[in-house]
mmCIF file of C-alpha atoms in Angstrom:
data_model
loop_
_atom_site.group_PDB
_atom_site.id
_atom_site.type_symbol
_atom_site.label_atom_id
_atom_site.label_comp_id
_atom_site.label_asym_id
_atom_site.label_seq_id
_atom_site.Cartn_x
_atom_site.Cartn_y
_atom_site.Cartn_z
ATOM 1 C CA UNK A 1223 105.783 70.580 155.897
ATOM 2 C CA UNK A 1224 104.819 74.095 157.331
ATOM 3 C CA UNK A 1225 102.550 75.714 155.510
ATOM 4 C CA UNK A 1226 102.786 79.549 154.270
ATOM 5 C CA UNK A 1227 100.637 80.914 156.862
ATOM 6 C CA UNK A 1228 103.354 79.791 159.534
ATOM 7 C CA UNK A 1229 104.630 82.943 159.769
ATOM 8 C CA UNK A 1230 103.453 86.067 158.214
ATOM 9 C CA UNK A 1231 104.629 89.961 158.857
ATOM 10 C CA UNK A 1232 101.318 91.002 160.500
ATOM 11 C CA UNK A 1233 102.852 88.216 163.446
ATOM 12 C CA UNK A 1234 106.411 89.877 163.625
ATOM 13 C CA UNK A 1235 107.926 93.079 165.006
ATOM 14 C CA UNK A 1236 111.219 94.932 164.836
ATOM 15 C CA UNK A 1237 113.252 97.425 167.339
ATOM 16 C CA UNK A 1238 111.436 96.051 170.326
ATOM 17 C CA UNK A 1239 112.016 96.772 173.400
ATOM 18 C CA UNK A 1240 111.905 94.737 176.594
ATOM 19 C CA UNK A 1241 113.127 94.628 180.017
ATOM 20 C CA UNK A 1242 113.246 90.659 180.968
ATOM 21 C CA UNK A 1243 112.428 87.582 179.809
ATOM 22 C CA UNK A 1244 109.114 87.826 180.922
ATOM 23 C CA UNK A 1245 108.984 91.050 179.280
ATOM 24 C CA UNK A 1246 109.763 89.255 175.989
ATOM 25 C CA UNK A 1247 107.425 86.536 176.437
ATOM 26 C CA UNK A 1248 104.550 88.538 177.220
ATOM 27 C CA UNK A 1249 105.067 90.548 174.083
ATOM 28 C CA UNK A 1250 105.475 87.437 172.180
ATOM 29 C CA UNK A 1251 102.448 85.334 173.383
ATOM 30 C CA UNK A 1252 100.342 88.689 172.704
ATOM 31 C CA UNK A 1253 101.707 88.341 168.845
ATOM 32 C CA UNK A 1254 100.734 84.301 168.510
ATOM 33 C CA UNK A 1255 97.761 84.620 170.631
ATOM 34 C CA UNK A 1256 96.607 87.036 167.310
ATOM 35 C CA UNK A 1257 96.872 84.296 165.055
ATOM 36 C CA UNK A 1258 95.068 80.820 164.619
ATOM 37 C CA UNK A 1259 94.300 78.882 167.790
ATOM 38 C CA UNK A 1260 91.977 78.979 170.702
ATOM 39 C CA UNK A 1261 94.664 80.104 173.660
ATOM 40 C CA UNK A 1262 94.241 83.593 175.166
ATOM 41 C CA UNK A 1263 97.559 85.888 175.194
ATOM 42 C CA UNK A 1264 97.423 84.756 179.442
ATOM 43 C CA UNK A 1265 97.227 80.808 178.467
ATOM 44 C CA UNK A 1266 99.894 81.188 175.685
ATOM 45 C CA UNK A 1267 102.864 83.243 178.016
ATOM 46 C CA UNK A 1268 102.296 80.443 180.853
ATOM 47 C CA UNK A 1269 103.009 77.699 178.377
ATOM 48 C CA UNK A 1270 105.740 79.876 177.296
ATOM 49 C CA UNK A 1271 107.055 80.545 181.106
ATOM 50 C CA UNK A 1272 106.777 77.087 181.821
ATOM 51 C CA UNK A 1273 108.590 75.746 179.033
ATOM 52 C CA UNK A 1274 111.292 78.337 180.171
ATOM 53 C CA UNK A 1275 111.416 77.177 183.193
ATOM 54 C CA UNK A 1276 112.009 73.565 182.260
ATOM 55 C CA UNK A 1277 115.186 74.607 180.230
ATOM 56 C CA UNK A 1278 116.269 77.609 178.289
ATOM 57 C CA UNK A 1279 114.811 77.614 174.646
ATOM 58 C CA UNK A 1280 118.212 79.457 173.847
ATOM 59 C CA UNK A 1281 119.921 78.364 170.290
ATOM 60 C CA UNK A 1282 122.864 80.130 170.626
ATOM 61 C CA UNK A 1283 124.064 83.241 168.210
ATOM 62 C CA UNK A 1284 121.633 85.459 169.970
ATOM 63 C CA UNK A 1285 118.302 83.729 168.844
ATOM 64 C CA UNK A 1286 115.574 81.662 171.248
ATOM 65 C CA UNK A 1287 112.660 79.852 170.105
ATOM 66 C CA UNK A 1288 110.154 79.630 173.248
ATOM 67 C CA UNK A 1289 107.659 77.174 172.483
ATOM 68 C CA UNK A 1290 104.180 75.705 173.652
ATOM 69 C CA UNK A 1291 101.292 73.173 172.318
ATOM 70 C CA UNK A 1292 97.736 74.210 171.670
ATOM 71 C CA UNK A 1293 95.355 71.339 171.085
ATOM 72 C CA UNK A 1294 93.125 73.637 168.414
ATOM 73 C CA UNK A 1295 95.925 74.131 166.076
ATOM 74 C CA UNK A 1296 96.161 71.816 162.811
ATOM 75 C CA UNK A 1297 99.216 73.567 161.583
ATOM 76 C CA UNK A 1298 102.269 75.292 163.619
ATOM 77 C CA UNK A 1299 101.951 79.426 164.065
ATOM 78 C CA UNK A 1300 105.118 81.293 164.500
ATOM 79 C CA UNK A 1301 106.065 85.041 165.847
ATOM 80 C CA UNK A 1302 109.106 87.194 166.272
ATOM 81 C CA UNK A 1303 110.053 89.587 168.171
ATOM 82 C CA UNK A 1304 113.712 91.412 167.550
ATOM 83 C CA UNK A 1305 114.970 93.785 170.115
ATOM 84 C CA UNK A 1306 116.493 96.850 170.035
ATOM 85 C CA UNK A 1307 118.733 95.746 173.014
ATOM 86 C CA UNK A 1308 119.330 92.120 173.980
ATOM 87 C CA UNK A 1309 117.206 90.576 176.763
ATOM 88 C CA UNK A 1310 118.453 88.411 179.469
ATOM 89 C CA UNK A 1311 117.061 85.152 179.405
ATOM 90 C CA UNK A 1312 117.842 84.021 182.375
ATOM 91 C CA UNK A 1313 119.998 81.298 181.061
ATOM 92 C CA UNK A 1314 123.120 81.052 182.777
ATOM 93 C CA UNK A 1315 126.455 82.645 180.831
ATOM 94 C CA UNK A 1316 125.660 84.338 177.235
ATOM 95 C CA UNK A 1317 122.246 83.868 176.859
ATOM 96 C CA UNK A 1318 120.972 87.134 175.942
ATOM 97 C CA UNK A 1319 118.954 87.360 173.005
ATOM 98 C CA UNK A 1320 118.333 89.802 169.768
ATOM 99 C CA UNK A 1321 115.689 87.677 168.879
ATOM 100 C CA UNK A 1322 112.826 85.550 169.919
ATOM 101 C CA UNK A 1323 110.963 82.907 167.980
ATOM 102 C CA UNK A 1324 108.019 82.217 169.241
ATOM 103 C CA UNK A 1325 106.044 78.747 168.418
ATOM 104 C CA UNK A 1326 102.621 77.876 169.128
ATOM 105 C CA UNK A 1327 102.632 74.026 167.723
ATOM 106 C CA UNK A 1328 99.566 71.246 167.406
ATOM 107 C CA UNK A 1329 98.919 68.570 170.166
ATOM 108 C CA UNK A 1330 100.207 66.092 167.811
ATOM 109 C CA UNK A 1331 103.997 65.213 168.210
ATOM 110 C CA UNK A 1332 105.367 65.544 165.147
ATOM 111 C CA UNK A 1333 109.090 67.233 163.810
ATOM 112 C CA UNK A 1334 108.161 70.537 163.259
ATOM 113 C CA UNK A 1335 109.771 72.078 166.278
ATOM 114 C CA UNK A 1336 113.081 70.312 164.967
ATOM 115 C CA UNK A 1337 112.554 71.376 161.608
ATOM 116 C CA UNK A 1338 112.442 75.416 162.852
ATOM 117 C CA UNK A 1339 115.205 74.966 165.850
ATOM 118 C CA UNK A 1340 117.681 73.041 163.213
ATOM 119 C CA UNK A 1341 117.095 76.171 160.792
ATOM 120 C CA UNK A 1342 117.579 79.168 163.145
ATOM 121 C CA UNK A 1343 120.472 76.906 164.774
ATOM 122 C CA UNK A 1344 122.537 78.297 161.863
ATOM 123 C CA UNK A 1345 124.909 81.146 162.027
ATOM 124 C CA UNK A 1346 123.545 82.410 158.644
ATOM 125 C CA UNK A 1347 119.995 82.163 160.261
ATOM 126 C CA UNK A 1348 120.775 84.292 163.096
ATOM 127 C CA UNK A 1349 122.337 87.191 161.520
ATOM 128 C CA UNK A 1350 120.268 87.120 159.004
ATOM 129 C CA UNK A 1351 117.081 87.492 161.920
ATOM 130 C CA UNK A 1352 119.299 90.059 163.979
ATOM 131 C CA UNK A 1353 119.280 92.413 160.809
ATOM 132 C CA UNK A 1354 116.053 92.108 159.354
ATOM 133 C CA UNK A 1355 114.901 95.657 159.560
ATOM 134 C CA UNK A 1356 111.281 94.641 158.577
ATOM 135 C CA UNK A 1357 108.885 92.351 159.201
ATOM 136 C CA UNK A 1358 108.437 91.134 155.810
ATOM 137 C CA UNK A 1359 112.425 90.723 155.698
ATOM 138 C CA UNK A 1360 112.278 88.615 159.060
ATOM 139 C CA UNK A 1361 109.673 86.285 157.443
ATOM 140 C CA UNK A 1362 111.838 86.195 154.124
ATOM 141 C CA UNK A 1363 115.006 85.276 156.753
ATOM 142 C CA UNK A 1364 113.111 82.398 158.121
ATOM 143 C CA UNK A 1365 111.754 81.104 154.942
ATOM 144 C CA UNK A 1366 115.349 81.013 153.392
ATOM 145 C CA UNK A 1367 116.741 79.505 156.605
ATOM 146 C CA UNK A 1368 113.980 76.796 156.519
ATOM 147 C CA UNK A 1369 114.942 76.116 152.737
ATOM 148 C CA UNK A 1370 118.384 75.935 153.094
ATOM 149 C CA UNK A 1371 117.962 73.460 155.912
ATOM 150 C CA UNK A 1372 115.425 71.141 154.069
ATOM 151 C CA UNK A 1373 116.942 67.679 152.900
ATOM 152 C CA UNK A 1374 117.682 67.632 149.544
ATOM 153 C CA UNK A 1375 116.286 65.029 147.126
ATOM 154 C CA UNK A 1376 119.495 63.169 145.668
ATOM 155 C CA UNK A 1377 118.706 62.155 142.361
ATOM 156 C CA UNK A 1378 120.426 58.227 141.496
#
């Protein structure tokens, strides 16, 4: 279960520009380097950048969730960055982005990254992201997205 202090609006920002995919995940590893955990801004992007380079952290519908691990973290922290303009990330074929997720997540394996990338995976998700004019209606997106995606109990 993430906790409320997975994302908050102090951690997002709107109408952002940048010029590459690097671009983007400096700005973004500046953002989760600001919240809990012991990784500098540097550490964080080349976690980041090599995750990238592995395989694109692209969902599809405009949205990417670039992700890394950071062994002082108990709980996963979250940023987002929506541009102004998409950014190329470098991809292949469609693969530019209105928004990046970013994810700084505990050591520990656990389903947490699945939990966030099944969420935003949704069309609903990703529009919903793309327009969020604020940062506390970006937060509110996710939230709602995570919700909707939860399991429901099924009463017998």
């Amino acid at each position: 279960m993430l906790s409320p202090e997975f994302l908050t609006p102090d951690r997002v920002r709107v109408d952002v520009e940048a010029s590459s995919r690097k671009d983007a995940l400096q700005s973004l590893s500046i953002l989760l380097a600001s919240g809990p955990g012991s990784l500098t801004a540097g550490e964080i992007f080349a976690l980041l950048d090599q995750r990238e380079r592995l395989g694109s952290t692209c969902l599809g519908n405009g949205v990417a969730v670039p992700h890394g691990r950071d062994p002082s973290l108990e709980q996963p922290v979250a940023a987002i960055l929506r541009f102004t303009d998409p950014v190329d990330f470098d991809a292949g074929e469609d693969t530019a982005i209105s928004v990046a997720v970013g994810l700084m997540l505990p050591e520990k394996e656990g389903g947490d990254l699945s939990t966030v990338v099944d969420a935003l995976r949704m069309a609903d998700s990703a529009i919903a992201l793309r327009t969020a004019s604020t940062p506390d209606a970006a937060v509110e997106a996710v939230q709602a997205s995570l919700a909707s995606a939860a399991p429901k109990d099924v009463e017998g």
